Amino acid sequence: MAIIRKKRPVDSSTEAEAPGQAELSLDEGDVDAPEESQSLEAGPATAENRGEGADKEPVRIRVRRKTGREAAPAEQTPAEGSRPEPIREESPGFRSTTISVPGFVKKQELPEKPAEPNRPDHLDSRSRLSINDLTSMPLKELRDLGSKYGIGHEEMISLKKQELIFSILKAHTERGGIIYAYGSLEILPDGYGFLRSPQNSYLPGSDDIYISPSQIRLFNLKTGDTVYGQIRSPKEGERFFAMLRVEQVNFDEPAVAQNRIPFENLTPLYPNQRLNLETDTKEISTRIINLFCPIGKGQRALVVSPPKTGKTILLQRIANAITANHPEVYLIVLLIDERPEEVTDMERTVKAEVISSTFDEQATRHVQVAEMVLEKAKRLVEHGKDVVILLDSITRLARAYNQTVPTSGKILSGGVDSNALHKPKRFFGAARNIEGGGSLTIIATALIDTGSRMDEVIFEEFKGTGNMEINLDRRLSDRRTFPAFNIKKSGTRKEELLLTEEELQKIWVLRKVINPMDDIEIMELLIDRMMKSKNNEVFLKSMNTPYNGND
């Protein structure tokens, strides 16, 4: 912005610059060069730019360059006989140019460059765009966003979702935008790795983030680490976005990951802190679990379920209770070999990270998803986090391993390879309570009474590995009695570490009373009494008084 001031001649008694001398002041904002003053020859003065009768002499223009943000000069009183300087005003959407010469004051307003049409608000150079947010958007919204970035409609129709996200991100970086992303690291045998997105269930794609071997060594990264940071667009000859700056590892500062203790060296303990699943009076299933088979942080729980007994609904209610009462817990729902509609229902019902591999996927895909979830959970536990994995089901996971492991030549009953159950057991056995903080809880479902000998063998192999078990009864579900718990066969090892002394004594007495009764009668009695009581505390107090239907 330039201001030219040409001062009029004044009386001889007043000091003023010679006629025809003008002063040009240029303010160039934050310039690193020091302030300087220059004197330029502007040619001979004409009759228009000098006072009448003035001598013909060259006009000298003094140029001052101001650096940085200087304080505004103090207001000065104009010299006698001179005109006051005009007031500079800014109008919205205009940049003003003020010209001040003797006998002429004019303010010119020049319109700014019009904004680019259909350009979204977040496309300025300071904007941030998250790859994970784009992955969560429906394809229709992505196409609308892509049109604002100038991507052609015909081109977008031919692109898959991940390819369209890649094109949007590339256009965003070309406009000076900043991109952030997070994901779970998968290190390949060559030493480098990629961040797999949980929105894609860790499926490799074109929008995965490349992490160099030097970054992996610098931050002591492992497979399963949740990494968050700023990324850059691919350079010439590159195919993937790359991590530019690592800002968080497993929701902590990167320095924490450099000094962590490996998961295998942590000391496992019995669960000693209960996960409170009681939320509402009408949620009978979680209230019964809270008393008769409590779940603690670090529990290795097995839900033994015949078909059509409500195991998926039970997992949903357990998940909702954990998110409501324990927001500090990181919850992962892992669905293996399930129906696609169940995956959608779980995603809309549970506020958790839902990872799935449906029944139309290959067995290798089931295995890859399960191992990524397990490694991610281990890394979070190494950072002292409490993690809960709800697995549906461990039977189908074992079936997938049975198809992928190399054949050992030793086949068990039902067609199960002798080496097939090692990795599913390692998955289930990772659940533990850690001394000094952190825990990994796994609640897995096991299928029985499916008519498959293989499922029976898998269940028998896992039968004694858990420290908590919930049995569902097909007879109850056939009568439409839910929850269909078999109370006699359900229980928790070392439950005295999770229940109070009063709760423990009353539960033992209650089990002695209901033991001679039939399983169906037990559940109908418990459901009726719990529906009449506000919470479990009131239910236990009602045991001291005869039942009159008004508790």
Coordinates of C-alpha atoms in Angstrom, one line a residue:
M1 CA 0.0 0.0 0.0
A2 CA 1.6 3.3 -1.0
I3 CA 0.8 6.8 0.2
I4 CA 2.2 9.7 -1.8
R5 CA 2.2 13.0 0.1
K6 CA 3.1 16.2 -1.9
K7 CA 3.2 19.1 0.4
R8 CA 2.1 22.6 -0.7
P9 CA 4.5 25.6 -0.5
V10 CA 4.0 27.5 2.7
D11 CA 5.2 30.9 4.0
S12 CA 8.9 31.5 4.2
S13 CA 8.5 31.6 8.0
T14 CA 7.5 28.0 8.0
E15 CA 10.0 25.3 7.3
A16 CA 8.8 23.1 4.4
E17 CA 10.3 21.0 1.7
A18 CA 11.1 22.6 -1.6
P19 CA 8.3 22.9 -4.1
G20 CA 7.8 19.8 -6.2
Q21 CA 9.4 17.4 -3.6
A22 CA 7.2 14.5 -2.8
E23 CA 7.4 11.8 -0.2
L24 CA 6.6 8.2 -1.0
S25 CA 6.2 5.9 2.0
L26 CA 6.0 2.2 1.4
D27 CA 5.0 -0.2 4.1
E28 CA 5.9 -3.7 3.1
G29 CA 4.8 -5.5 6.3
D30 CA 7.1 -8.1 7.9
V31 CA 10.3 -7.7 5.9
D32 CA 13.6 -8.9 7.2
A33 CA 15.7 -6.2 5.6
P34 CA 16.6 -3.2 7.9
E35 CA 14.9 0.2 7.5
E36 CA 16.5 2.1 4.7
S37 CA 16.0 5.5 3.0
Q38 CA 16.7 6.1 -0.7
S39 CA 16.7 9.2 -2.8
L40 CA 15.6 8.7 -6.4
E41 CA 15.7 11.1 -9.4
A42 CA 12.2 11.3 -10.7
G43 CA 12.9 13.6 -13.6
P44 CA 12.2 17.3 -14.0
A45 CA 9.0 18.7 -12.4
T46 CA 6.2 19.7 -14.7
A47 CA 3.7 22.4 -14.3
E48 CA 1.2 19.9 -13.0
N49 CA 3.2 18.5 -10.2
R50 CA 4.9 21.7 -8.9
G51 CA 3.5 25.0 -7.7
E52 CA 2.9 27.8 -10.1
G53 CA 6.0 29.8 -10.8
A54 CA 8.3 27.2 -9.2
D55 CA 11.7 26.7 -10.7
K56 CA 12.3 23.7 -12.9
E57 CA 14.2 21.3 -10.8
P58 CA 14.1 17.5 -10.4
V59 CA 11.6 16.0 -8.0
R60 CA 13.3 14.0 -5.3
I61 CA 11.4 11.1 -3.8
R62 CA 12.4 9.7 -0.5
V63 CA 11.5 6.0 0.0
R64 CA 11.3 4.6 3.5
R65 CA 10.9 0.8 4.0
K66 CA 9.4 -0.2 7.3
T67 CA 10.2 -3.6 8.8
G68 CA 8.0 -5.7 11.0
R69 CA 5.0 -4.4 12.8
E70 CA 6.0 -0.9 14.1
A71 CA 4.0 1.1 16.5
A72 CA 1.9 3.8 14.9
P73 CA 3.5 7.2 15.0
A74 CA 2.2 9.8 17.4
E75 CA -0.4 12.2 16.0
Q76 CA 1.2 15.4 14.7
T77 CA -0.4 18.8 14.3
P78 CA -0.3 19.9 10.7
A79 CA 1.9 22.8 9.8
E80 CA 0.3 26.1 9.3
G81 CA -1.1 26.5 5.8
S82 CA -1.0 22.7 5.0
R83 CA -4.0 20.5 4.5
P84 CA -4.7 17.8 7.0
E85 CA -4.0 14.3 5.8
P86 CA -7.1 12.3 4.8
I87 CA -8.5 9.6 7.0
R88 CA -7.8 6.1 5.6
E89 CA -10.9 3.9 5.9
E90 CA -11.2 0.2 5.0
S91 CA -14.4 -1.1 3.5
P92 CA -15.2 -4.8 3.7
G93 CA -14.2 -6.6 0.6
F94 CA -12.1 -3.7 -0.7
R95 CA -8.5 -2.6 -0.4
S96 CA -8.1 1.2 -0.3
T97 CA -5.5 3.3 -2.0
T98 CA -5.1 6.8 -0.8
I99 CA -3.4 9.5 -2.9
S100 CA -2.7 12.9 -1.4
V101 CA -1.3 15.7 -3.6
P102 CA -1.6 19.5 -3.3
G103 CA -5.1 20.6 -4.1
F104 CA -6.3 17.1 -4.8
V105 CA -7.5 14.4 -2.4
K106 CA -9.0 11.1 -3.9
K107 CA -9.7 7.8 -2.5
Q108 CA -9.7 4.9 -4.9
E109 CA -11.4 1.7 -3.9
L110 CA -10.3 -1.4 -5.9
P111 CA -12.3 -4.6 -5.5
E112 CA -10.5 -7.6 -4.2
K113 CA -10.2 -10.8 -6.3
P114 CA -13.5 -12.6 -6.1
A115 CA -13.7 -15.8 -4.1
E116 CA -13.5 -19.0 -6.0
P117 CA -17.0 -20.4 -6.6
N118 CA -18.1 -23.5 -4.8
R119 CA -14.9 -23.5 -2.8
P120 CA -15.5 -25.1 0.7
D121 CA -14.6 -23.0 3.7
H122 CA -11.9 -25.5 4.9
L123 CA -9.8 -25.1 1.7
D124 CA -7.6 -22.3 2.9
S125 CA -3.9 -22.8 3.6
R126 CA -4.4 -23.2 7.3
S127 CA -7.1 -25.9 7.0
R128 CA -6.8 -29.4 8.4
L129 CA -8.3 -32.4 6.8
S130 CA -8.5 -35.8 8.4
I131 CA -8.3 -39.0 6.3
N132 CA -10.3 -40.9 9.0
D133 CA -13.2 -38.4 8.7
L134 CA -13.2 -38.8 4.9
T135 CA -13.3 -42.6 5.3
S136 CA -16.3 -42.4 7.6
M137 CA -18.3 -40.3 5.1
P138 CA -20.8 -41.9 2.7
L139 CA -19.8 -42.1 -1.0
K140 CA -22.4 -39.5 -2.0
E141 CA -21.0 -36.9 0.4
L142 CA -17.4 -37.7 -0.8
R143 CA -18.5 -37.0 -4.4
D144 CA -20.1 -33.7 -3.4
L145 CA -16.8 -32.8 -1.7
G146 CA -14.8 -33.9 -4.7
S147 CA -16.8 -31.7 -7.0
K148 CA -15.8 -28.7 -4.9
Y149 CA -12.2 -29.6 -5.3
G150 CA -12.6 -29.6 -9.1
I151 CA -12.7 -33.4 -9.7
G152 CA -14.8 -34.2 -12.7
H153 CA -18.1 -36.0 -12.3
E154 CA -17.3 -38.7 -14.8
E155 CA -13.9 -39.3 -13.2
M156 CA -15.5 -39.7 -9.7
I157 CA -18.1 -42.2 -10.9
S158 CA -15.3 -44.5 -12.1
L159 CA -13.3 -44.3 -8.8
K160 CA -13.7 -46.5 -5.8
K161 CA -14.2 -44.9 -2.4
Q162 CA -10.5 -45.2 -1.4
E163 CA -9.4 -43.9 -4.8
L164 CA -11.7 -40.9 -4.5
I165 CA -10.4 -40.1 -1.0
F166 CA -6.8 -40.3 -2.5
S167 CA -7.8 -37.8 -5.2
I168 CA -9.5 -35.4 -2.7
L169 CA -6.4 -35.4 -0.4
K170 CA -4.1 -34.8 -3.3
A171 CA -6.2 -31.8 -4.4
H172 CA -6.3 -30.5 -0.9
T173 CA -2.5 -30.5 -0.5
E174 CA -2.1 -28.8 -3.9
R175 CA -4.1 -25.9 -2.4
G176 CA -1.8 -25.7 0.6
G177 CA -4.0 -27.6 3.1
I178 CA -2.7 -29.8 5.9
I179 CA -3.6 -33.4 6.3
Y180 CA -3.7 -35.4 9.5
A181 CA -4.4 -39.1 10.0
Y182 CA -4.3 -41.9 12.6
G183 CA -4.3 -45.6 12.3
S184 CA -2.8 -48.9 13.4
L185 CA 0.7 -49.6 12.3
E186 CA 1.5 -52.8 10.3
I187 CA 5.2 -53.3 9.8
L188 CA 6.1 -55.4 6.7
P189 CA 9.1 -57.7 6.5
D190 CA 11.1 -55.1 4.5
G191 CA 11.2 -52.8 7.6
Y192 CA 8.8 -50.1 6.6
G193 CA 5.2 -50.0 7.6
F194 CA 1.7 -48.6 6.8
L195 CA -1.0 -47.2 8.9
R196 CA -4.2 -49.2 8.4
S197 CA -7.4 -47.4 9.0
P198 CA -9.9 -48.9 11.5
Q199 CA -12.8 -47.6 9.4
N200 CA -11.6 -50.1 6.7
S201 CA -11.2 -52.8 9.3
Y202 CA -7.4 -52.6 8.7
L203 CA -7.8 -53.6 5.0
P204 CA -4.9 -52.4 2.9
G205 CA -5.8 -49.6 0.6
S206 CA -4.5 -46.7 -1.5
D207 CA -5.1 -44.2 1.3
D208 CA -2.8 -46.0 3.8
I209 CA 0.0 -43.9 5.3
Y210 CA 3.7 -44.9 4.7
I211 CA 6.0 -44.9 7.6
S212 CA 9.7 -45.1 6.9
P213 CA 12.1 -47.5 8.7
S214 CA 14.0 -44.6 10.3
Q215 CA 10.8 -43.3 11.9
I216 CA 10.0 -46.8 13.2
R217 CA 13.5 -47.1 14.8
L218 CA 13.4 -43.5 16.2
F219 CA 10.1 -43.9 18.0
N220 CA 10.5 -47.7 18.8
L221 CA 7.3 -48.4 16.9
K222 CA 5.8 -51.9 16.7
T223 CA 3.0 -53.6 14.8
G224 CA -0.3 -52.5 16.3
D225 CA 0.8 -49.0 17.5
T226 CA -1.9 -46.4 17.1
V227 CA 0.0 -43.5 15.5
Y228 CA -1.4 -40.0 14.9
G229 CA 0.4 -37.2 13.0
Q230 CA 0.7 -34.9 10.1
I231 CA 1.2 -36.4 6.6
R232 CA 2.4 -35.2 3.3
S233 CA 1.2 -35.9 -0.3
P234 CA 3.2 -38.4 -2.5
K235 CA 6.2 -37.0 -4.3
E236 CA 7.0 -37.8 -7.9
G237 CA 7.3 -41.5 -8.3
E238 CA 5.6 -42.3 -4.9
R239 CA 2.2 -44.0 -4.6
F240 CA 1.3 -43.4 -0.9
F241 CA 1.0 -40.6 1.5
A242 CA 3.8 -40.5 4.0
M243 CA 4.1 -39.6 7.6
L244 CA 5.7 -36.2 8.0
R245 CA 5.6 -35.7 11.8
V246 CA 4.5 -38.1 14.5
E247 CA 2.6 -36.4 17.2
Q248 CA 1.1 -39.2 19.3
V249 CA 1.7 -42.9 19.8
N250 CA -1.1 -44.8 21.5
F251 CA -2.7 -41.5 22.7
D252 CA 0.5 -40.6 24.5
E253 CA 3.6 -38.5 23.7
P254 CA 6.0 -40.3 21.4
A255 CA 8.7 -40.4 24.1
V256 CA 6.5 -42.7 26.2
A257 CA 6.7 -45.4 23.5
Q258 CA 10.5 -45.4 23.6
N259 CA 10.7 -46.5 27.2
R260 CA 7.8 -49.0 27.4
I261 CA 8.0 -52.6 28.7
P262 CA 7.0 -55.3 26.2
F263 CA 3.7 -57.0 26.7
E264 CA 5.3 -60.4 27.2
N265 CA 7.4 -59.2 30.1
L266 CA 4.4 -57.7 32.1
T267 CA 3.2 -59.6 35.2
P268 CA -0.3 -61.1 34.9
L269 CA -2.6 -61.1 37.9
Y270 CA -6.1 -62.2 38.7
P271 CA -8.7 -59.5 38.0
N272 CA -9.4 -57.5 41.1
Q273 CA -11.4 -54.5 39.8
R274 CA -15.0 -55.2 38.7
L275 CA -16.5 -53.8 35.5
N276 CA -19.8 -52.5 36.7
L277 CA -22.4 -53.6 34.1
E278 CA -25.5 -52.4 36.0
T279 CA -27.1 -49.5 34.1
D280 CA -30.9 -49.7 34.1
T281 CA -33.6 -51.5 36.0
K282 CA -34.9 -53.2 32.8
E283 CA -31.4 -54.5 31.7
I284 CA -31.8 -57.8 33.5
S285 CA -29.0 -59.6 31.6
T286 CA -26.2 -57.2 32.8
R287 CA -27.6 -57.1 36.3
I288 CA -27.5 -60.9 36.6
I289 CA -23.9 -61.0 35.2
N290 CA -22.9 -58.3 37.8
L291 CA -23.9 -60.6 40.6
F292 CA -23.6 -64.3 39.6
C293 CA -20.6 -64.1 37.2
P294 CA -18.9 -60.7 37.6
I295 CA -16.5 -59.5 35.0
G296 CA -13.3 -57.8 36.1
K297 CA -10.6 -55.8 34.2
G298 CA -8.4 -58.5 32.7
Q299 CA -11.0 -61.2 32.6
R300 CA -10.8 -64.1 30.1
A301 CA -14.5 -64.8 29.6
L302 CA -16.2 -67.4 27.5
V303 CA -19.9 -67.1 26.5
V304 CA -21.0 -70.7 25.6
S305 CA -23.9 -70.4 23.2
P306 CA -26.1 -72.7 21.1
P307 CA -27.6 -71.0 18.0
K308 CA -30.4 -68.5 18.4
T309 CA -29.9 -67.9 22.1
G310 CA -29.2 -64.2 22.0
K311 CA -25.4 -64.1 22.2
T312 CA -25.1 -61.1 19.9
I313 CA -27.7 -59.1 21.8
L314 CA -25.9 -60.0 25.0
L315 CA -22.6 -58.7 23.6
Q316 CA -24.3 -55.4 22.6
R317 CA -25.7 -54.9 26.1
I318 CA -22.4 -55.7 27.7
A319 CA -20.7 -53.2 25.4
N320 CA -23.2 -50.4 26.1
A321 CA -22.9 -51.0 29.8
I322 CA -19.1 -50.7 29.6
T323 CA -19.2 -47.5 27.6
A324 CA -21.7 -46.0 30.0
N325 CA -20.0 -46.9 33.3
H326 CA -16.3 -47.0 32.2
P327 CA -15.4 -44.3 29.7
E328 CA -11.7 -44.9 30.5
V329 CA -11.9 -48.3 28.8
Y330 CA -11.0 -48.7 25.2
L331 CA -13.6 -51.0 23.7
I332 CA -13.1 -53.0 20.5
V333 CA -15.8 -55.2 19.0
L334 CA -14.4 -57.9 16.7
L335 CA -16.8 -59.7 14.5
I336 CA -15.4 -62.7 12.6
D337 CA -17.4 -64.6 9.9
E338 CA -20.6 -62.8 10.8
R339 CA -23.5 -61.6 8.6
P340 CA -23.1 -58.1 7.1
E341 CA -26.4 -56.9 8.6
E342 CA -25.2 -57.8 12.1
V343 CA -22.1 -55.7 11.5
T344 CA -24.2 -52.7 10.5
D345 CA -26.4 -53.2 13.6
M346 CA -23.4 -53.4 15.9
E347 CA -21.9 -50.2 14.4
R348 CA -25.1 -48.3 15.0
T349 CA -25.9 -49.7 18.4
V350 CA -22.5 -49.7 20.2
K351 CA -20.2 -46.7 20.7
A352 CA -17.0 -48.6 20.1
E353 CA -14.5 -49.5 17.5
V354 CA -16.2 -52.2 15.4
I355 CA -13.9 -54.3 13.3
S356 CA -15.4 -57.0 11.1
S357 CA -14.6 -59.6 8.6
T358 CA -17.9 -61.0 7.2
F359 CA -18.6 -64.6 6.1
D360 CA -18.0 -63.8 2.4
E361 CA -14.4 -62.9 3.1
Q362 CA -11.5 -65.4 2.8
A363 CA -10.1 -67.1 5.9
T364 CA -6.8 -65.3 5.5
R365 CA -8.7 -62.0 5.9
H366 CA -10.3 -63.3 9.1
V367 CA -6.8 -64.1 10.5
Q368 CA -5.2 -60.8 9.4
V369 CA -8.0 -58.7 11.1
A370 CA -7.8 -60.7 14.4
E371 CA -4.1 -60.4 14.6
M372 CA -4.1 -56.6 14.0
V373 CA -6.8 -56.2 16.7
L374 CA -4.7 -58.3 19.2
E375 CA -1.5 -56.4 18.5
K376 CA -3.3 -53.0 18.8
A377 CA -4.7 -54.1 22.2
K378 CA -1.3 -55.3 23.4
R379 CA 0.3 -51.9 22.5
L380 CA -2.4 -50.0 24.4
V381 CA -1.9 -52.3 27.5
E382 CA 1.9 -51.5 27.4
H383 CA 0.9 -47.9 27.8
G384 CA -1.2 -48.7 30.9
K385 CA -4.6 -48.5 29.2
D386 CA -7.6 -50.8 30.0
V387 CA -8.8 -52.6 26.8
V388 CA -11.8 -54.8 26.3
I389 CA -12.3 -57.0 23.2
L390 CA -15.7 -58.5 22.5
L391 CA -15.1 -61.4 20.1
D392 CA -17.9 -63.1 18.1
S393 CA -16.9 -65.8 17.7
I394 CA -13.7 -67.6 18.7
T395 CA -15.1 -70.8 17.1
R396 CA -15.1 -69.3 13.7
L397 CA -11.7 -67.7 14.3
A398 CA -10.4 -71.2 15.0
R399 CA -12.0 -72.5 11.8
A400 CA -10.2 -69.7 9.9
Y401 CA -6.8 -70.7 11.4
N402 CA -7.5 -74.3 10.6
Q403 CA -7.7 -73.4 6.9
T404 CA -4.7 -71.1 6.8
V405 CA -2.0 -73.0 8.9
P406 CA 0.4 -75.3 7.1
T407 CA -0.7 -78.9 7.3
S408 CA 1.1 -80.8 10.0
G409 CA -0.2 -84.2 9.0
K410 CA -1.8 -84.8 12.4
I411 CA -5.6 -84.4 12.2
L412 CA -7.7 -84.4 15.3
S413 CA -11.3 -85.5 15.5
G414 CA -13.6 -83.4 13.3
G415 CA -10.9 -82.4 10.8
V416 CA -9.0 -80.0 13.1
D417 CA -5.3 -79.8 12.4
S418 CA -3.2 -80.2 15.5
N419 CA -1.4 -76.9 14.9
A420 CA -4.6 -74.9 14.1
L421 CA -5.6 -74.1 17.7
H422 CA -2.3 -72.7 18.9
K423 CA -2.9 -69.1 17.6
P424 CA -6.5 -68.9 18.7
K425 CA -5.4 -70.0 22.1
R426 CA -2.7 -67.3 22.0
F427 CA -5.3 -64.7 21.2
F428 CA -7.6 -65.8 24.0
G429 CA -4.7 -66.2 26.4
A430 CA -3.5 -62.6 26.0
A431 CA -6.3 -61.5 28.3
R432 CA -4.8 -60.6 31.7
N433 CA -4.7 -58.0 34.5
I434 CA -1.3 -56.3 34.6
E435 CA 0.6 -55.6 37.8
G436 CA 1.2 -51.8 38.0
G437 CA -1.6 -50.7 35.6
G438 CA -3.3 -51.7 32.4
S439 CA -5.5 -54.7 31.5
L440 CA -6.7 -56.7 28.6
T441 CA -10.2 -58.2 28.9
I442 CA -11.5 -60.6 26.3
I443 CA -15.1 -61.7 26.2
A444 CA -15.5 -64.4 23.4
T445 CA -18.4 -66.5 22.3
A446 CA -18.1 -70.2 21.6
L447 CA -20.6 -72.1 19.6
I448 CA -22.0 -75.5 20.6
D449 CA -24.9 -77.7 19.4
T450 CA -24.3 -76.7 15.8
G451 CA -24.2 -80.2 14.5
S452 CA -20.5 -79.9 13.6
R453 CA -18.0 -82.1 15.3
M454 CA -15.3 -79.5 14.6
D455 CA -17.2 -76.9 16.7
E456 CA -17.4 -79.4 19.6
V457 CA -13.7 -80.1 19.5
I458 CA -12.9 -76.4 19.4
F459 CA -15.1 -75.8 22.4
E460 CA -13.5 -78.6 24.4
E461 CA -10.1 -77.1 23.7
F462 CA -11.1 -73.7 25.1
K463 CA -13.3 -75.0 27.9
G464 CA -10.8 -74.8 30.7
T465 CA -8.8 -71.8 29.5
G466 CA -11.0 -69.0 30.6
N467 CA -11.5 -67.8 34.2
M468 CA -15.2 -66.8 33.7
E469 CA -18.0 -68.6 31.8
I470 CA -21.5 -67.8 30.9
N471 CA -23.7 -70.6 29.6
L472 CA -26.8 -69.9 27.5
D473 CA -29.7 -72.4 27.4
R474 CA -31.5 -73.2 24.2
R475 CA -34.6 -74.4 26.2
L476 CA -35.0 -70.9 27.7
S477 CA -34.7 -69.2 24.3
D478 CA -37.2 -71.6 22.8
R479 CA -39.7 -70.4 25.5
R480 CA -38.7 -66.8 24.6
T481 CA -37.2 -66.3 28.0
F482 CA -34.4 -63.8 27.8
P483 CA -31.7 -63.6 29.1
A484 CA -31.4 -67.4 28.6
F485 CA -28.7 -67.9 31.3
N486 CA -28.0 -71.3 32.8
I487 CA -27.1 -70.0 36.3
K488 CA -25.8 -73.3 37.6
K489 CA -23.2 -73.6 34.9
S490 CA -22.2 -69.9 34.9
G491 CA -19.7 -68.4 37.2
T492 CA -16.3 -66.6 37.8
R493 CA -13.1 -67.9 39.3
K494 CA -11.8 -65.9 42.2
E495 CA -15.1 -64.0 42.4
E496 CA -14.3 -62.9 46.0
L497 CA -11.8 -60.4 44.5
L498 CA -14.6 -58.7 42.6
L499 CA -17.6 -58.8 45.0
T500 CA -18.0 -57.1 48.3
E501 CA -18.2 -59.3 51.4
E502 CA -21.9 -58.7 51.8
E503 CA -22.6 -59.5 48.1
L504 CA -20.5 -62.6 48.2
Q505 CA -22.3 -64.1 51.3
K506 CA -25.8 -63.4 49.9
I507 CA -24.9 -64.8 46.4
W508 CA -23.6 -68.0 48.0
V509 CA -26.8 -68.4 50.0
L510 CA -28.9 -67.7 46.9
R511 CA -27.1 -70.3 44.9
K512 CA -27.7 -72.9 47.7
V513 CA -31.4 -72.1 47.6
I514 CA -31.9 -72.3 43.8
N515 CA -29.7 -75.3 43.3
P516 CA -32.5 -77.9 43.7
M517 CA -34.7 -75.9 41.3
D518 CA -35.0 -76.4 37.5
D519 CA -33.0 -74.1 35.2
I520 CA -36.1 -72.6 33.7
E521 CA -37.7 -72.0 37.1
I522 CA -34.5 -70.3 38.3
M523 CA -34.4 -67.8 35.5
E524 CA -38.1 -67.0 35.6
L525 CA -37.8 -66.4 39.4
L526 CA -34.7 -64.1 39.0
I527 CA -36.2 -62.1 36.2
D528 CA -39.5 -61.6 38.1
R529 CA -37.7 -60.5 41.3
M530 CA -35.3 -58.2 39.5
M531 CA -38.0 -56.5 37.6
K532 CA -39.7 -55.7 40.9
S533 CA -36.5 -54.2 42.4
K534 CA -34.9 -50.9 41.4
N535 CA -31.3 -52.2 41.4
N536 CA -29.1 -55.1 42.6
E537 CA -28.7 -53.6 46.1
V538 CA -32.5 -53.6 46.6
F539 CA -32.7 -57.1 45.1
L540 CA -30.2 -58.4 47.7
K541 CA -32.0 -56.8 50.6
S542 CA -35.2 -58.3 49.4
M543 CA -33.7 -61.8 50.1
N544 CA -34.1 -61.2 53.8
T545 CA -37.9 -60.8 53.6
P546 CA -40.5 -63.2 52.2
Y547 CA -41.5 -62.5 48.6
N548 CA -44.8 -60.6 48.3
G549 CA -44.6 -59.3 44.8
N550 CA -44.1 -55.6 45.9
D551 CA -40.3 -55.4 46.3

